[in-house]
């Protein structure tokens, strides 16, 4: 019989690409990880990983094993979850992969509210770029994901959506933040900060600018929205993010939405997504239902905030 501990150690090595990092995460010694990997390789009579100076790489046999072991642990989580359902969610876990835009404050607040009702439910949240969120669902690394922009995927379905237009935000002292009606061409020469190409925002902005035969002029490109937002405040630059990503700065008056007319930015949604063939634990189902039921309310609140802010600029 395959040892589940060995499988768990193997999957952690796969996820982190390193025996040492997996040992640190699991609070065991690297030699303990190596012993368990060796047991698995004897059990399956084949090499699962190739050890290299900068980490490990899966063999073809290792890729097959990783996919099946992940599915096994999905089933283990499902059994735990179904038992917890009988116990009225007195135990269980929810694993999430999300883009950064709604991670704070919305997602953090939703998790806090859920745990106030079900304090024994624990959460694991991975904050990733859009493609990495999709990969996390494909590879059974999470039960639910959140991404921007519509897509079709044979393995993934949408269970909720929330309209979140992409905004051009700038500090109140920015010369374009006086409430005048703007078109994208008015922003071509303006200094801005952009997320890197792991974000859907990056590609959306570049597509919109290409339509007017122009390119944005970023003074900074980074892979974290919070860093970009703070840098825009510090340098009086434009940052392109949804309202939820910069809600604190907007409410504090550090950033205001430019009165930009850009249809490409308006029709944009955050989607709650799940893997079609993955049976989710009762804790996960309860959390998805609670969170998605708040999408319409949050969408209306966003619209009221933007209307108020633009009214104040007029």
Short mmCIF file of C-alpha atoms in Angstrom, two decimals:
data_model
loop_
_atom_site.label_atom_id
_atom_site.label_comp_id
_atom_site.label_asym_id
_atom_site.label_seq_id
_atom_site.Cartn_x
_atom_site.Cartn_y
_atom_site.Cartn_z
CA UNK A 1 0.00 0.00 0.00
CA UNK A 2 1.31 3.46 -0.89
CA UNK A 3 2.26 5.55 2.14
CA UNK A 4 0.17 8.76 2.21
CA UNK A 5 2.92 10.58 4.11
CA UNK A 6 5.37 9.76 1.31
CA UNK A 7 2.82 10.98 -1.24
CA UNK A 8 2.29 14.22 0.68
CA UNK A 9 6.05 14.83 0.91
CA UNK A 10 6.41 14.12 -2.81
CA UNK A 11 3.64 16.58 -3.74
CA UNK A 12 5.19 19.30 -1.60
CA UNK A 13 8.51 18.76 -3.39
CA UNK A 14 6.65 19.01 -6.72
CA UNK A 15 4.91 22.24 -5.70
CA UNK A 16 8.05 23.95 -4.41
CA UNK A 17 10.57 22.40 -6.81
CA UNK A 18 13.00 21.75 -3.98
CA UNK A 19 13.55 19.11 -1.29
CA UNK A 20 14.98 21.72 1.07
CA UNK A 21 12.04 24.11 0.66
CA UNK A 22 9.59 21.23 1.10
CA UNK A 23 11.40 20.19 4.28
CA UNK A 24 11.15 23.74 5.63
CA UNK A 25 7.42 23.91 4.81
CA UNK A 26 6.70 20.52 6.40
CA UNK A 27 9.02 21.10 9.40
CA UNK A 28 11.03 17.94 8.77
CA UNK A 29 14.61 17.32 7.74
CA UNK A 30 15.62 17.12 4.06
CA UNK A 31 16.86 13.60 4.71
CA UNK A 32 13.36 12.58 5.86
CA UNK A 33 11.97 13.90 2.57
CA UNK A 34 14.64 12.02 0.60
CA UNK A 35 13.86 8.77 2.42
CA UNK A 36 10.17 9.05 1.62
CA UNK A 37 10.92 9.81 -2.04
CA UNK A 38 13.18 6.77 -2.18
CA UNK A 39 10.37 4.61 -0.74
CA UNK A 40 7.99 5.83 -3.43
CA UNK A 41 10.51 5.18 -6.17
CA UNK A 42 11.06 1.62 -4.88
CA UNK A 43 7.30 1.13 -4.65
CA UNK A 44 6.80 2.17 -8.28
CA UNK A 45 10.10 0.74 -9.52
CA UNK A 46 11.07 3.95 -11.27
CA UNK A 47 12.66 7.36 -10.80
CA UNK A 48 10.12 10.09 -10.03
CA UNK A 49 12.41 13.13 -9.70
CA UNK A 50 15.79 14.16 -11.01
CA UNK A 51 17.88 15.94 -8.40
CA UNK A 52 19.71 18.99 -9.71
CA UNK A 53 21.86 21.73 -8.22
CA UNK A 54 18.99 24.24 -8.27
CA UNK A 55 16.26 21.85 -7.13
CA UNK A 56 14.40 18.90 -8.62
CA UNK A 57 12.67 18.18 -11.90
CA UNK A 58 9.93 15.63 -12.47
CA UNK A 59 10.54 12.65 -14.71
CA UNK A 60 7.72 11.51 -16.99
CA UNK A 61 6.84 8.89 -14.37
CA UNK A 62 6.90 11.63 -11.72
CA UNK A 63 4.42 13.75 -13.69
CA UNK A 64 1.99 10.83 -13.86
CA UNK A 65 2.45 10.11 -10.14
CA UNK A 66 1.93 13.77 -9.17
CA UNK A 67 -1.36 13.98 -11.07
CA UNK A 68 -2.74 10.81 -9.46
CA UNK A 69 -1.50 11.64 -5.95
CA UNK A 70 -3.14 15.09 -6.16
CA UNK A 71 -6.43 13.41 -7.12
CA UNK A 72 -6.06 11.00 -4.17
CA UNK A 73 -5.68 13.88 -1.74
CA UNK A 74 -8.69 15.55 -3.30
CA UNK A 75 -10.67 12.46 -2.36
CA UNK A 76 -9.19 12.45 1.14
CA UNK A 77 -10.24 16.10 1.55
CA UNK A 78 -13.68 15.20 0.25
CA UNK A 79 -14.10 12.44 2.84
CA UNK A 80 -13.00 14.81 5.59
CA UNK A 81 -15.37 17.44 4.28
CA UNK A 82 -18.36 15.14 4.09
CA UNK A 83 -17.75 14.00 7.63
CA UNK A 84 -17.45 17.63 8.70
CA UNK A 85 -20.80 18.31 7.04
CA UNK A 86 -22.33 15.79 9.40
CA UNK A 87 -20.69 17.72 12.21
CA UNK A 88 -22.16 21.00 10.89
CA UNK A 89 -18.83 22.36 9.66
CA UNK A 90 -17.05 21.82 12.97
CA UNK A 91 -13.97 20.91 10.94
CA UNK A 92 -12.69 21.35 7.39
CA UNK A 93 -10.59 23.50 5.11
CA UNK A 94 -10.95 25.70 2.05
CA UNK A 95 -8.12 26.19 -0.44
CA UNK A 96 -8.20 29.25 -2.71
CA UNK A 97 -6.10 30.58 -5.56
CA UNK A 98 -6.80 34.18 -6.52
CA UNK A 99 -5.49 37.10 -8.46
CA UNK A 100 -4.40 39.99 -6.26
CA UNK A 101 -7.19 42.40 -7.18
CA UNK A 102 -9.79 41.15 -4.66
CA UNK A 103 -7.51 39.55 -2.09
CA UNK A 104 -7.61 42.52 0.28
CA UNK A 105 -9.90 43.79 1.64
CA UNK A 106 -12.80 41.86 0.04
CA UNK A 107 -11.56 38.26 0.22
CA UNK A 108 -9.92 38.76 3.62
CA UNK A 109 -13.16 40.22 5.00
CA UNK A 110 -15.22 37.38 3.54
CA UNK A 111 -12.97 34.77 5.12
CA UNK A 112 -13.13 36.57 8.45
CA UNK A 113 -16.95 36.71 8.32
CA UNK A 114 -17.18 33.02 7.40
CA UNK A 115 -14.88 31.98 10.22
CA UNK A 116 -16.92 33.95 12.71
CA UNK A 117 -19.76 31.54 11.90
CA UNK A 118 -17.56 28.46 11.47
CA UNK A 119 -14.36 29.06 13.48
CA UNK A 120 -13.02 25.54 12.97
CA UNK A 121 -12.72 25.97 9.20
CA UNK A 122 -9.21 26.90 8.12
CA UNK A 123 -8.16 28.54 4.87
CA UNK A 124 -5.18 28.39 2.56
CA UNK A 125 -4.92 31.23 0.05
CA UNK A 126 -2.49 31.40 -2.86
CA UNK A 127 -2.20 34.81 -4.55
CA UNK A 128 -1.05 34.32 -8.11
CA UNK A 129 -1.20 35.71 -11.62
CA UNK A 130 -4.21 34.71 -13.70
CA UNK A 131 -2.55 31.78 -15.51
CA UNK A 132 -1.17 30.41 -12.24
CA UNK A 133 -4.64 30.48 -10.71
CA UNK A 134 -5.95 28.39 -13.61
CA UNK A 135 -3.01 26.01 -13.21
CA UNK A 136 -3.72 25.64 -9.49
CA UNK A 137 -7.26 24.48 -10.28
CA UNK A 138 -6.08 22.17 -13.06
CA UNK A 139 -3.52 20.56 -10.74
CA UNK A 140 -5.92 20.14 -7.78
CA UNK A 141 -3.91 22.63 -5.70
CA UNK A 142 -7.04 24.58 -4.79
CA UNK A 143 -10.79 24.12 -4.62
CA UNK A 144 -11.87 27.55 -5.85
CA UNK A 145 -10.19 30.31 -7.83
CA UNK A 146 -10.81 33.96 -8.68
CA UNK A 147 -9.68 35.51 -11.97
CA UNK A 148 -10.46 38.56 -14.09
CA UNK A 149 -11.71 38.43 -17.67
CA UNK A 150 -13.93 35.87 -19.37
CA UNK A 151 -12.48 32.68 -20.78
CA UNK A 152 -13.48 29.19 -21.86
CA UNK A 153 -11.75 26.14 -20.45
CA UNK A 154 -12.97 22.53 -20.77
CA UNK A 155 -12.03 21.66 -17.18
CA UNK A 156 -13.22 24.83 -15.41
CA UNK A 157 -16.63 26.40 -14.85
CA UNK A 158 -17.74 29.82 -13.61
CA UNK A 159 -19.92 29.82 -10.47
CA UNK A 160 -20.20 33.58 -9.92
CA UNK A 161 -19.22 36.92 -11.42
CA UNK A 162 -18.86 40.53 -10.25
CA UNK A 163 -18.41 43.46 -12.62
CA UNK A 164 -15.23 45.33 -11.76
CA UNK A 165 -14.23 47.92 -14.36
CA UNK A 166 -10.55 48.67 -14.76
CA UNK A 167 -9.91 52.21 -13.51
CA UNK A 168 -7.20 54.74 -14.18
CA UNK A 169 -6.41 56.12 -10.72
CA UNK A 170 -4.08 58.96 -9.80
CA UNK A 171 -3.31 61.12 -6.75
CA UNK A 172 -5.64 64.16 -6.45
CA UNK A 173 -2.83 66.56 -7.41
CA UNK A 174 -2.29 64.85 -10.77
CA UNK A 175 -2.99 67.34 -13.61
CA UNK A 176 -5.56 64.97 -15.17
CA UNK A 177 -7.44 64.39 -11.91
CA UNK A 178 -9.61 67.51 -12.19
CA UNK A 179 -12.75 65.69 -13.37
CA UNK A 180 -12.52 66.58 -17.06
CA UNK A 181 -13.71 63.96 -19.53
CA UNK A 182 -10.73 61.98 -20.81
CA UNK A 183 -10.04 59.53 -23.61
CA UNK A 184 -7.23 57.01 -23.63
CA UNK A 185 -5.25 59.18 -26.03
CA UNK A 186 -5.07 61.85 -23.33
CA UNK A 187 -3.09 59.43 -21.15
CA UNK A 188 -0.45 58.43 -23.69
CA UNK A 189 2.18 60.88 -22.45
CA UNK A 190 1.28 60.49 -18.76
CA UNK A 191 3.67 58.56 -16.51
CA UNK A 192 2.10 55.37 -15.22
CA UNK A 193 2.94 52.19 -13.35
CA UNK A 194 1.90 48.80 -14.77
CA UNK A 195 1.61 45.23 -13.54
CA UNK A 196 3.80 42.80 -15.45
CA UNK A 197 2.59 40.38 -18.12
CA UNK A 198 1.51 37.75 -15.59
CA UNK A 199 -1.56 39.98 -15.03
CA UNK A 200 -4.53 40.18 -17.37
CA UNK A 201 -4.52 43.93 -16.68
CA UNK A 202 -1.19 44.24 -18.48
CA UNK A 203 -2.54 42.70 -21.67
CA UNK A 204 -5.85 44.56 -21.53
CA UNK A 205 -4.08 47.93 -21.23
CA UNK A 206 -1.74 47.18 -24.11
CA UNK A 207 -4.61 46.00 -26.33
CA UNK A 208 -6.56 49.18 -25.60
CA UNK A 209 -3.59 51.40 -26.40
CA UNK A 210 -2.85 49.49 -29.61
CA UNK A 211 -6.35 50.33 -30.83
CA UNK A 212 -5.33 54.00 -30.86
CA UNK A 213 -1.88 53.18 -32.29
CA UNK A 214 -0.13 54.11 -29.05
CA UNK A 215 1.69 52.56 -26.12
CA UNK A 216 1.59 53.38 -22.41
CA UNK A 217 4.74 54.87 -20.86
CA UNK A 218 5.35 53.02 -17.60
CA UNK A 219 7.98 54.32 -15.22
CA UNK A 220 7.62 51.10 -13.25
CA UNK A 221 6.56 47.51 -14.00
CA UNK A 222 6.12 45.11 -11.09
CA UNK A 223 4.43 41.86 -10.14
CA UNK A 224 2.54 43.18 -7.10
CA UNK A 225 -0.41 45.55 -7.28
CA UNK A 226 0.01 46.90 -3.75
CA UNK A 227 3.57 47.98 -4.53
CA UNK A 228 2.44 49.67 -7.75
CA UNK A 229 -0.41 51.45 -6.00
CA UNK A 230 1.86 52.84 -3.31
CA UNK A 231 4.44 53.86 -5.92
CA UNK A 232 1.76 55.72 -7.90
CA UNK A 233 0.80 57.62 -4.75
CA UNK A 234 4.43 58.45 -4.04
CA UNK A 235 5.29 59.57 -7.57
CA UNK A 236 1.95 61.14 -8.60
CA UNK A 237 1.59 58.60 -11.41
CA UNK A 238 -1.37 56.82 -12.95
CA UNK A 239 -2.08 53.22 -11.90
CA UNK A 240 -4.55 50.96 -13.70
CA UNK A 241 -6.39 48.68 -11.25
CA UNK A 242 -9.95 47.75 -10.28
CA UNK A 243 -11.47 49.69 -7.41
CA UNK A 244 -11.19 46.78 -4.98
CA UNK A 245 -7.42 46.63 -5.40
CA UNK A 246 -6.98 50.25 -4.25
CA UNK A 247 -10.06 50.68 -2.06
CA UNK A 248 -8.09 51.79 1.00
CA UNK A 249 -6.18 54.44 -0.94
CA UNK A 250 -9.37 55.67 -2.63
CA UNK A 251 -11.29 55.90 0.63
CA UNK A 252 -8.33 57.69 2.23
CA UNK A 253 -8.28 60.26 -0.59
CA UNK A 254 -4.80 59.23 -1.77
CA UNK A 255 -6.09 58.17 -5.20
CA UNK A 256 -9.06 59.32 -7.28
CA UNK A 257 -10.53 57.79 -10.45
CA UNK A 258 -9.83 59.72 -13.63
CA UNK A 259 -12.95 60.48 -15.65
CA UNK A 260 -11.83 58.15 -18.42
CA UNK A 261 -14.07 57.04 -21.27
CA UNK A 262 -12.69 53.65 -22.33
CA UNK A 263 -15.17 50.90 -23.21
CA UNK A 264 -12.42 48.26 -23.14
CA UNK A 265 -11.97 48.94 -19.42
CA UNK A 266 -15.67 49.07 -18.52
CA UNK A 267 -16.92 45.55 -19.25
CA UNK A 268 -14.63 43.59 -16.99
CA UNK A 269 -15.57 40.99 -14.40
CA UNK A 270 -14.06 38.98 -11.58
CA UNK A 271 -15.07 35.33 -11.88
CA UNK A 272 -15.33 32.69 -9.16
CA UNK A 273 -14.25 29.45 -10.82
CA UNK A 274 -14.06 25.77 -9.91
CA UNK A 275 -12.85 22.59 -11.57
CA UNK A 276 -15.79 20.79 -13.22
CA UNK A 277 -14.86 17.27 -12.15
CA UNK A 278 -13.77 18.12 -8.62
CA UNK A 279 -16.18 17.24 -5.83
CA UNK A 280 -15.78 20.00 -3.31
CA UNK A 281 -15.93 19.68 0.44
CA UNK A 282 -19.02 20.98 2.27
CA UNK A 283 -16.87 23.72 3.83
CA UNK A 284 -15.78 24.88 0.37
CA UNK A 285 -19.33 24.77 -1.00
CA UNK A 286 -20.63 26.77 1.96
CA UNK A 287 -17.89 29.38 1.53
CA UNK A 288 -18.46 29.72 -2.24
CA UNK A 289 -22.19 30.18 -1.71
CA UNK A 290 -21.64 32.80 1.00
CA UNK A 291 -19.06 34.72 -1.01
CA UNK A 292 -20.83 34.66 -4.39
CA UNK A 293 -24.08 35.77 -2.76
CA UNK A 294 -22.23 38.98 -1.79
CA UNK A 295 -21.09 39.76 -5.35
CA UNK A 296 -24.25 41.72 -6.36
CA UNK A 297 -24.16 43.79 -3.17
CA UNK A 298 -20.46 44.53 -3.63
CA UNK A 299 -21.00 45.47 -7.28
CA UNK A 300 -23.67 48.02 -6.28
CA UNK A 301 -21.44 49.40 -3.53
CA UNK A 302 -18.58 49.88 -6.01
CA UNK A 303 -20.92 51.77 -8.35
CA UNK A 304 -22.07 54.05 -5.52
CA UNK A 305 -18.50 54.80 -4.48
CA UNK A 306 -17.48 55.68 -8.04
CA UNK A 307 -20.56 57.85 -8.55
CA UNK A 308 -19.83 59.73 -5.34
CA UNK A 309 -16.18 60.26 -6.19
CA UNK A 310 -16.88 61.44 -9.72
CA UNK A 311 -19.61 63.72 -8.45
CA UNK A 312 -17.13 65.30 -6.06
CA UNK A 313 -14.71 65.92 -8.95
CA UNK A 314 -17.31 67.61 -11.15
#
